[in-house]
Short mmCIF file of C-alpha atoms in Angstrom, two decimals:
data_model
loop_
_atom_site.label_atom_id
_atom_site.label_comp_id
_atom_site.label_asym_id
_atom_site.label_seq_id
_atom_site.Cartn_x
_atom_site.Cartn_y
_atom_site.Cartn_z
CA UNK A 7 -113.04 63.54 16.32
CA UNK A 8 -109.16 63.00 16.32
CA UNK A 9 -106.69 64.76 13.85
CA UNK A 10 -104.93 61.48 11.49
CA UNK A 11 -102.06 63.01 11.47
CA UNK A 12 -98.78 60.64 9.98
CA UNK A 13 -99.52 57.64 8.16
CA UNK A 14 -97.63 55.08 8.98
CA UNK A 15 -96.27 52.81 6.09
CA UNK A 16 -95.23 49.02 6.36
CA UNK A 17 -92.24 46.30 4.93
CA UNK A 18 -93.42 44.24 2.27
CA UNK A 19 -94.78 40.89 3.49
CA UNK A 20 -95.53 42.34 6.47
CA UNK A 21 -99.39 43.65 6.54
CA UNK A 22 -100.70 39.95 6.60
CA UNK A 23 -101.85 39.19 10.60
CA UNK A 24 -102.94 43.63 10.51
CA UNK A 25 -105.04 42.71 7.79
CA UNK A 26 -106.35 39.68 8.99
CA UNK A 27 -107.26 42.49 12.30
CA UNK A 28 -104.35 41.79 15.08
CA UNK A 29 -103.86 45.23 16.67
CA UNK A 30 -99.96 45.83 17.97
CA UNK A 31 -97.26 47.11 15.38
CA UNK A 32 -94.46 46.84 16.24
CA UNK A 33 -91.46 48.35 15.23
CA UNK A 34 -89.44 45.93 13.14
CA UNK A 35 -92.83 45.76 10.49
CA UNK A 36 -92.42 49.78 10.45
CA UNK A 37 -91.30 50.91 6.29
CA UNK A 38 -91.74 54.45 7.53
CA UNK A 39 -93.94 57.06 9.32
CA UNK A 40 -94.64 60.67 7.30
CA UNK A 41 -94.45 63.59 9.98
CA UNK A 42 -93.12 63.56 13.54
CA UNK A 43 -96.47 62.12 15.25
CA UNK A 44 -96.24 61.98 18.59
CA UNK A 45 -97.40 60.05 21.40
CA UNK A 46 -101.22 59.74 21.41
CA UNK A 47 -101.47 60.53 17.97
CA UNK A 48 -104.45 59.44 15.94
CA UNK A 49 -102.66 57.56 12.41
CA UNK A 50 -103.56 55.84 9.59
CA UNK A 51 -102.12 51.95 8.94
CA UNK A 52 -100.39 51.43 5.83
CA UNK A 53 -99.55 48.19 3.26
CA UNK A 54 -95.69 48.98 1.94
CA UNK A 55 -98.52 49.45 -2.06
CA UNK A 56 -100.59 52.18 -0.40
CA UNK A 57 -103.89 50.19 0.73
CA UNK A 58 -105.58 51.02 4.16
CA UNK A 59 -105.68 48.49 6.51
CA UNK A 60 -106.96 50.34 10.37
CA UNK A 61 -106.62 53.80 11.96
CA UNK A 62 -104.20 53.85 15.23
CA UNK A 63 -103.15 55.35 18.32
CA UNK A 64 -98.73 55.57 17.42
CA UNK A 65 -96.61 55.70 20.84
CA UNK A 66 -93.00 56.97 19.79
CA UNK A 67 -92.21 55.37 22.74
CA UNK A 68 -93.12 51.50 23.16
CA UNK A 69 -91.32 49.03 21.43
CA UNK A 70 -95.26 48.22 20.13
CA UNK A 71 -95.26 51.26 17.85
CA UNK A 72 -99.22 51.50 17.41
CA UNK A 73 -101.23 49.99 18.69
CA UNK A 74 -104.78 49.87 16.53
CA UNK A 75 -108.62 50.52 16.88
CA UNK A 76 -110.00 50.49 13.16
CA UNK A 77 -110.32 48.61 10.46
CA UNK A 78 -113.35 50.66 9.28
CA UNK A 79 -112.03 53.70 6.93
CA UNK A 80 -114.42 55.92 7.48
CA UNK A 81 -114.70 54.99 11.18
CA UNK A 82 -111.92 56.85 13.32
CA UNK A 83 -111.06 56.24 16.80
CA UNK A 84 -113.19 58.55 19.74
CA UNK A 85 -115.51 59.06 21.89
CA UNK A 86 -117.51 57.45 20.08
CA UNK A 87 -116.08 53.36 18.94
CA UNK A 88 -115.05 54.17 23.11
CA UNK A 89 -118.73 54.63 23.85
CA UNK A 90 -119.26 51.68 21.22
CA UNK A 91 -117.00 49.11 22.75
CA UNK A 92 -117.10 49.47 26.86
CA UNK A 93 -121.43 48.81 25.74
CA UNK A 94 -119.91 45.66 23.76
CA UNK A 95 -117.98 44.55 26.37
CA UNK A 96 -120.34 44.68 29.87
CA UNK A 97 -122.81 43.39 27.21
CA UNK A 98 -120.77 39.93 27.31
CA UNK A 99 -120.53 40.97 30.52
CA UNK A 100 -124.12 40.98 30.97
CA UNK A 101 -124.66 37.76 28.91
CA UNK A 102 -122.17 35.68 30.73
CA UNK A 103 -123.42 35.80 34.18
CA UNK A 104 -126.59 38.07 34.75
CA UNK A 105 -127.71 37.59 38.61
CA UNK A 106 -124.29 35.97 39.64
CA UNK A 107 -121.70 36.41 42.44
CA UNK A 108 -119.93 37.04 39.12
CA UNK A 109 -121.95 40.16 38.04
CA UNK A 110 -120.60 41.70 40.52
CA UNK A 111 -117.15 41.36 40.46
CA UNK A 112 -115.64 40.07 37.04
CA UNK A 113 -113.32 41.89 34.54
CA UNK A 114 -115.90 43.80 33.21
CA UNK A 115 -112.40 45.19 29.79
CA UNK A 116 -108.92 42.42 29.29
CA UNK A 117 -107.48 45.01 26.39
CA UNK A 118 -107.33 43.36 23.48
CA UNK A 119 -109.88 40.76 24.33
CA UNK A 120 -112.41 43.26 23.86
CA UNK A 121 -111.56 45.17 20.62
CA UNK A 122 -109.49 47.97 23.74
CA UNK A 123 -106.04 47.06 23.39
CA UNK A 124 -104.16 49.19 26.53
CA UNK A 125 -107.62 49.06 29.11
CA UNK A 126 -108.28 46.81 31.63
CA UNK A 127 -111.42 47.69 33.84
CA UNK A 128 -112.68 45.36 37.25
CA UNK A 129 -115.76 45.56 38.90
CA UNK A 130 -115.57 45.15 42.27
CA UNK A 131 -119.37 46.25 43.46
CA UNK A 132 -119.34 49.07 43.17
CA UNK A 133 -115.74 50.39 42.27
CA UNK A 134 -114.29 50.35 39.37
CA UNK A 135 -110.32 48.81 39.51
CA UNK A 136 -108.64 50.37 35.88
CA UNK A 137 -105.08 49.74 34.18
CA UNK A 138 -104.17 51.32 30.82
CA UNK A 139 -101.08 49.77 29.33
CA UNK A 140 -101.50 51.79 27.14
CA UNK A 141 -99.59 55.91 26.90
CA UNK A 142 -100.99 56.64 23.67
CA UNK A 143 -105.04 55.10 24.83
CA UNK A 144 -104.35 56.92 28.60
CA UNK A 145 -104.21 59.78 26.90
CA UNK A 146 -107.91 59.07 26.26
CA UNK A 147 -108.62 58.66 29.35
CA UNK A 148 -111.12 61.40 30.14
CA UNK A 149 -113.92 60.33 26.96
CA UNK A 150 -112.60 56.62 28.37
CA UNK A 151 -113.77 56.66 32.12
CA UNK A 152 -116.69 58.93 31.04
CA UNK A 153 -117.96 56.41 29.36
CA UNK A 154 -117.36 53.89 31.88
CA UNK A 155 -118.90 56.72 34.44
CA UNK A 156 -122.24 56.44 32.17
CA UNK A 157 -122.75 52.60 31.76
CA UNK A 158 -122.19 51.76 34.83
CA UNK A 159 -122.51 54.38 36.91
CA UNK A 160 -119.86 52.85 40.50
CA UNK A 161 -119.09 55.18 43.37
CA UNK A 162 -115.24 54.90 42.41
CA UNK A 163 -112.72 55.18 40.35
CA UNK A 164 -109.34 54.14 41.18
CA UNK A 165 -105.85 53.79 38.88
CA UNK A 166 -104.40 51.20 39.12
CA UNK A 167 -100.31 50.60 37.27
CA UNK A 168 -99.06 48.08 36.07
CA UNK A 169 -95.18 46.81 36.61
CA UNK A 170 -92.47 48.01 33.61
CA UNK A 171 -95.54 49.96 32.06
CA UNK A 172 -92.60 53.26 32.14
CA UNK A 173 -90.10 51.22 30.62
CA UNK A 174 -92.20 49.31 27.97
CA UNK A 175 -94.94 52.53 27.27
CA UNK A 176 -93.45 55.68 28.84
CA UNK A 177 -96.20 56.06 31.13
CA UNK A 178 -95.72 57.14 34.59
CA UNK A 179 -98.55 56.81 37.47
CA UNK A 180 -98.85 55.52 40.10
CA UNK A 181 -101.88 54.37 42.52
CA UNK A 182 -104.56 56.35 42.91
CA UNK A 183 -108.76 57.53 43.18
CA UNK A 184 -108.72 59.18 40.63
CA UNK A 185 -113.02 59.53 40.51
CA UNK A 186 -114.98 59.02 43.30
CA UNK A 187 -115.00 57.78 47.08
CA UNK A 188 -112.25 55.44 47.38
CA UNK A 189 -112.75 51.44 47.47
CA UNK A 190 -113.28 49.88 51.26
CA UNK A 191 -110.55 48.10 53.02
CA UNK A 192 -111.00 45.24 52.22
CA UNK A 193 -114.18 45.05 49.72
CA UNK A 194 -116.01 41.25 50.55
CA UNK A 195 -116.48 39.35 46.68
CA UNK A 196 -118.56 36.75 46.43
CA UNK A 197 -118.20 33.74 44.55
CA UNK A 198 -119.15 30.89 43.63
CA UNK A 199 -121.56 31.26 46.93
CA UNK A 200 -117.80 31.83 48.73
CA UNK A 201 -117.01 35.15 50.25
CA UNK A 202 -113.10 36.41 49.69
CA UNK A 203 -111.94 39.32 51.04
CA UNK A 204 -109.56 41.76 48.62
CA UNK A 205 -107.97 44.01 49.03
CA UNK A 206 -107.95 46.29 45.76
CA UNK A 207 -106.46 49.37 46.99
CA UNK A 208 -102.32 47.25 47.77
CA UNK A 209 -103.51 44.02 46.88
CA UNK A 210 -102.00 41.80 44.03
CA UNK A 211 -102.54 42.98 40.30
CA UNK A 212 -106.28 44.41 40.96
CA UNK A 213 -106.73 42.49 44.15
CA UNK A 214 -108.16 39.09 42.26
CA UNK A 215 -107.15 36.15 40.00
CA UNK A 216 -110.91 36.76 38.16
CA UNK A 217 -109.44 34.09 35.53
CA UNK A 218 -109.19 31.43 37.81
CA UNK A 219 -113.33 31.52 38.89
CA UNK A 220 -113.86 28.86 36.48
CA UNK A 221 -111.25 26.55 37.36
CA UNK A 222 -111.31 26.29 41.06
CA UNK A 223 -114.71 25.73 40.82
CA UNK A 224 -113.44 22.77 38.35
CA UNK A 225 -110.92 21.68 40.62
CA UNK A 226 -113.61 21.30 43.90
CA UNK A 227 -115.19 18.64 41.84
CA UNK A 228 -111.41 16.40 42.88
CA UNK A 229 -111.57 17.80 46.07
CA UNK A 230 -113.98 15.78 48.34
CA UNK A 231 -112.53 13.73 51.49
CA UNK A 232 -108.99 14.59 50.34
CA UNK A 233 -106.17 16.07 51.21
CA UNK A 234 -105.58 19.29 49.88
CA UNK A 235 -101.52 21.37 49.61
CA UNK A 236 -102.62 25.07 47.69
CA UNK A 237 -98.92 26.50 46.38
CA UNK A 238 -98.46 30.21 46.13
CA UNK A 239 -101.76 30.77 47.22
CA UNK A 240 -102.01 34.40 47.79
CA UNK A 241 -105.40 34.80 49.44
CA UNK A 242 -106.76 31.40 49.32
CA UNK A 243 -108.60 30.94 46.42
CA UNK A 244 -108.25 27.31 45.63
CA UNK A 245 -108.03 26.29 48.56
CA UNK A 246 -110.63 27.89 50.30
CA UNK A 247 -113.21 26.65 47.82
CA UNK A 248 -111.24 23.29 48.03
CA UNK A 249 -112.97 23.14 51.59
CA UNK A 250 -116.03 25.04 51.37
CA UNK A 251 -117.66 23.23 48.63
CA UNK A 252 -115.50 20.55 47.74
CA UNK A 253 -115.35 18.64 51.43
CA UNK A 254 -111.92 18.92 51.28
CA UNK A 255 -110.60 17.69 55.03
CA UNK A 256 -108.53 19.67 55.36
CA UNK A 257 -106.27 22.70 53.49
CA UNK A 258 -102.79 23.79 53.87
CA UNK A 259 -101.81 27.00 52.40
CA UNK A 260 -98.04 28.03 51.18
CA UNK A 261 -97.25 32.13 49.69
CA UNK A 262 -93.83 33.79 50.77
CA UNK A 263 -96.44 36.46 51.73
CA UNK A 264 -97.14 37.05 55.06
CA UNK A 265 -100.20 39.94 54.06
CA UNK A 266 -101.43 37.38 51.93
CA UNK A 267 -101.75 34.54 54.12
CA UNK A 268 -103.07 37.07 56.58
CA UNK A 269 -105.76 37.33 54.38
CA UNK A 270 -106.78 33.78 53.70
CA UNK A 271 -106.43 32.73 57.51
CA UNK A 272 -109.03 35.52 57.77
CA UNK A 273 -111.22 34.75 54.41
CA UNK A 274 -111.57 30.47 56.35
CA UNK A 275 -112.69 32.30 59.14
CA UNK A 276 -115.21 34.19 56.80
CA UNK A 277 -116.38 30.89 55.16
CA UNK A 278 -116.78 28.78 58.43
CA UNK A 279 -113.33 26.02 57.00
CA UNK A 280 -110.74 27.86 59.90
CA UNK A 281 -110.76 24.27 61.51
CA UNK A 282 -109.19 22.79 58.04
CA UNK A 283 -106.61 25.25 56.67
CA UNK A 284 -103.63 25.89 58.18
CA UNK A 285 -100.79 28.67 56.52
CA UNK A 286 -97.19 28.01 55.32
CA UNK A 287 -95.11 31.34 55.03
CA UNK A 288 -91.83 30.00 52.46
CA UNK A 289 -90.45 29.45 49.20
CA UNK A 290 -92.65 27.53 47.36
CA UNK A 291 -90.03 25.05 46.30
CA UNK A 292 -88.15 25.11 49.50
CA UNK A 293 -91.91 24.85 51.51
CA UNK A 294 -93.25 22.00 49.42
CA UNK A 295 -89.12 19.59 50.28
CA UNK A 296 -89.74 20.90 53.77
CA UNK A 297 -93.18 18.84 53.77
CA UNK A 298 -91.11 15.49 51.55
CA UNK A 299 -88.57 15.65 54.14
CA UNK A 300 -91.77 15.95 56.97
CA UNK A 301 -92.97 12.80 55.15
CA UNK A 302 -96.58 14.55 54.11
CA UNK A 303 -98.51 13.75 51.23
CA UNK A 304 -102.18 15.08 49.53
CA UNK A 305 -104.11 13.34 47.79
CA UNK A 306 -104.91 17.15 45.81
CA UNK A 307 -101.86 19.43 44.69
CA UNK A 308 -102.97 22.26 43.49
CA UNK A 309 -100.05 25.07 41.46
CA UNK A 310 -100.62 28.80 41.02
CA UNK A 311 -96.83 30.33 40.95
CA UNK A 312 -97.24 33.85 39.39
CA UNK A 313 -95.82 35.00 35.69
CA UNK A 314 -92.11 34.05 35.56
CA UNK A 315 -91.38 34.66 31.94
CA UNK A 316 -92.32 38.27 31.71
CA UNK A 317 -90.16 38.76 28.36
CA UNK A 318 -88.97 36.40 25.54
CA UNK A 319 -85.86 36.44 27.31
CA UNK A 320 -87.65 35.33 30.36
CA UNK A 321 -88.62 32.40 28.91
CA UNK A 322 -86.10 29.24 29.82
CA UNK A 323 -85.15 30.54 33.46
CA UNK A 324 -89.21 29.96 33.84
CA UNK A 325 -89.52 27.02 32.28
CA UNK A 326 -86.34 25.52 34.44
CA UNK A 327 -88.52 27.38 37.64
CA UNK A 328 -92.09 25.58 36.07
CA UNK A 329 -89.85 22.09 36.37
CA UNK A 330 -88.51 23.56 40.31
CA UNK A 331 -91.82 23.38 41.11
CA UNK A 332 -94.38 21.30 39.41
CA UNK A 333 -91.22 18.65 40.72
CA UNK A 334 -91.72 18.83 44.28
CA UNK A 335 -96.13 19.37 43.42
CA UNK A 336 -95.74 15.78 41.94
CA UNK A 337 -93.50 14.28 44.46
CA UNK A 338 -95.54 14.92 46.89
CA UNK A 339 -98.66 13.94 45.25
CA UNK A 340 -100.14 10.76 46.93
CA UNK A 341 -100.15 7.42 44.92
CA UNK A 342 -103.17 8.27 42.83
CA UNK A 343 -103.23 11.56 43.20
CA UNK A 344 -104.06 15.14 41.25
CA UNK A 345 -102.37 18.00 40.28
CA UNK A 346 -103.55 21.28 39.04
CA UNK A 347 -101.04 23.26 37.12
CA UNK A 348 -101.02 26.59 35.30
CA UNK A 349 -99.38 29.32 34.42
CA UNK A 350 -100.34 32.63 33.39
CA UNK A 351 -97.13 33.30 31.42
CA UNK A 352 -97.65 34.02 27.79
CA UNK A 353 -94.30 33.71 26.07
CA UNK A 354 -94.74 29.73 27.35
CA UNK A 355 -97.41 28.55 25.70
CA UNK A 356 -100.05 25.81 26.26
CA UNK A 357 -97.45 22.85 24.12
CA UNK A 358 -93.52 23.89 26.29
CA UNK A 359 -95.89 23.64 29.71
CA UNK A 360 -96.74 20.55 28.31
CA UNK A 361 -93.45 18.82 27.71
CA UNK A 362 -92.02 20.57 31.74
CA UNK A 363 -95.14 18.74 32.90
CA UNK A 364 -93.80 15.66 31.10
CA UNK A 365 -90.08 16.53 32.28
CA UNK A 366 -90.35 16.78 35.97
CA UNK A 367 -92.51 13.90 36.27
CA UNK A 368 -90.28 11.89 34.98
CA UNK A 369 -87.54 13.18 37.31
CA UNK A 370 -89.80 12.54 40.26
CA UNK A 371 -90.59 8.76 39.60
CA UNK A 372 -94.75 9.82 38.24
CA UNK A 373 -96.96 8.80 34.81
CA UNK A 374 -99.07 11.17 34.62
CA UNK A 375 -102.20 10.87 32.61
CA UNK A 376 -103.72 15.32 31.92
CA UNK A 377 -107.24 14.78 32.43
CA UNK A 378 -108.18 18.35 31.23
CA UNK A 379 -106.79 21.13 30.30
CA UNK A 380 -108.77 24.31 31.33
CA UNK A 381 -107.84 28.20 30.79
CA UNK A 382 -108.66 31.77 31.21
CA UNK A 383 -112.69 32.41 32.69
CA UNK A 384 -114.43 34.17 29.60
CA UNK A 385 -114.54 37.69 31.52
CA UNK A 386 -111.02 37.46 29.83
CA UNK A 387 -112.41 36.47 26.10
CA UNK A 388 -109.85 35.23 23.63
CA UNK A 389 -109.60 37.36 21.10
CA UNK A 390 -109.02 34.52 17.68
CA UNK A 391 -107.17 37.94 15.75
CA UNK A 392 -104.55 38.54 18.93
CA UNK A 393 -103.55 34.37 20.06
CA UNK A 394 -100.83 36.87 23.16
CA UNK A 395 -105.19 37.06 24.62
CA UNK A 396 -104.87 33.20 25.57
CA UNK A 397 -102.31 33.11 28.17
CA UNK A 398 -103.58 31.03 31.00
CA UNK A 399 -102.03 27.10 31.14
CA UNK A 400 -104.92 25.01 33.17
CA UNK A 401 -103.51 21.62 33.55
CA UNK A 402 -105.60 18.32 35.69
CA UNK A 403 -103.01 15.62 35.63
CA UNK A 404 -102.88 12.32 37.50
CA UNK A 405 -99.92 10.95 39.28
CA UNK A 406 -99.64 7.57 40.19
CA UNK A 407 -95.90 5.82 41.28
CA UNK A 408 -94.42 4.19 38.66
CA UNK A 409 -95.13 -0.18 38.71
#
């Protein structure tokens, strides 16, 4: 059991979000801190009137000064709480994915979405990939790793790091094996019956984007007999699913990463669709413009760029980037074509994204209808008390030429 060393007191009129179970206490909300807590120390959060709100872990290096984990005064964070939260997260995945491909390849723990702020765990068969985005929770890693081993019984656990954590949290660490056997490279996973090679050691994030699982399947229902352009394709998730399940006539994948495209080609071969799958390496907008200049058009365009706004200060630049990408995508669509476009930037909300899409359609000379709005898969649960846990926007649009 951890021992509380300090009380963090809030400024007046700042307590409501935390009584409502938002887990992040930013430094600007704090009035004073008793004592001199160190990174990882347990603290009590209290209102300016002295009312108990929650237990949290302190980090003097972070703008998120306290991360909250327990709102019961009798339940301090520690081994038993970590074990309970992990078991509850695993129970949800069992309920969602029992006897499906995703039972063996999914996100097991989604940070704030599973009330474990600062911890991400992905499962790839018998290997776990773990990310810590909180220095304070990193210091609880031995208890957390013990609980994961007991609950999942993996063969190995590999640490993946998140860019910018040294600056944001004072968290210095490197990708490496932290327990058991190293992962097979590449792993092969299945999603809705489609096979994908995954490089969990050097691939983006932990190697694969589980959050788009349901969106890939939904989009495949719109691709039968269509020429599909998969922009920012990574290792082929949308395009190969469109070919294998959706029966697309052809798929062209665009990405700036040569290694990702090589893996995408191997994934096409693995699924028997290599004859309908080609890749183009280059900048997304420039390559789409080349396709337009060559007179090429597509019945379906999927657009899934990497995060473009990591901070609020980068929001304006991100919105301009989304406008350029989506305008080019609209221009490449056949009349009555389908654009499936995504944003994983949490700072770009759903309404900002709609405005960008409306402007992009206008500049491309298209009338656009929003058919469906989708979000992340269920193994990335959205905590209603923490709106920031909803980050993925996936808009499905029908575009026609103006007449």
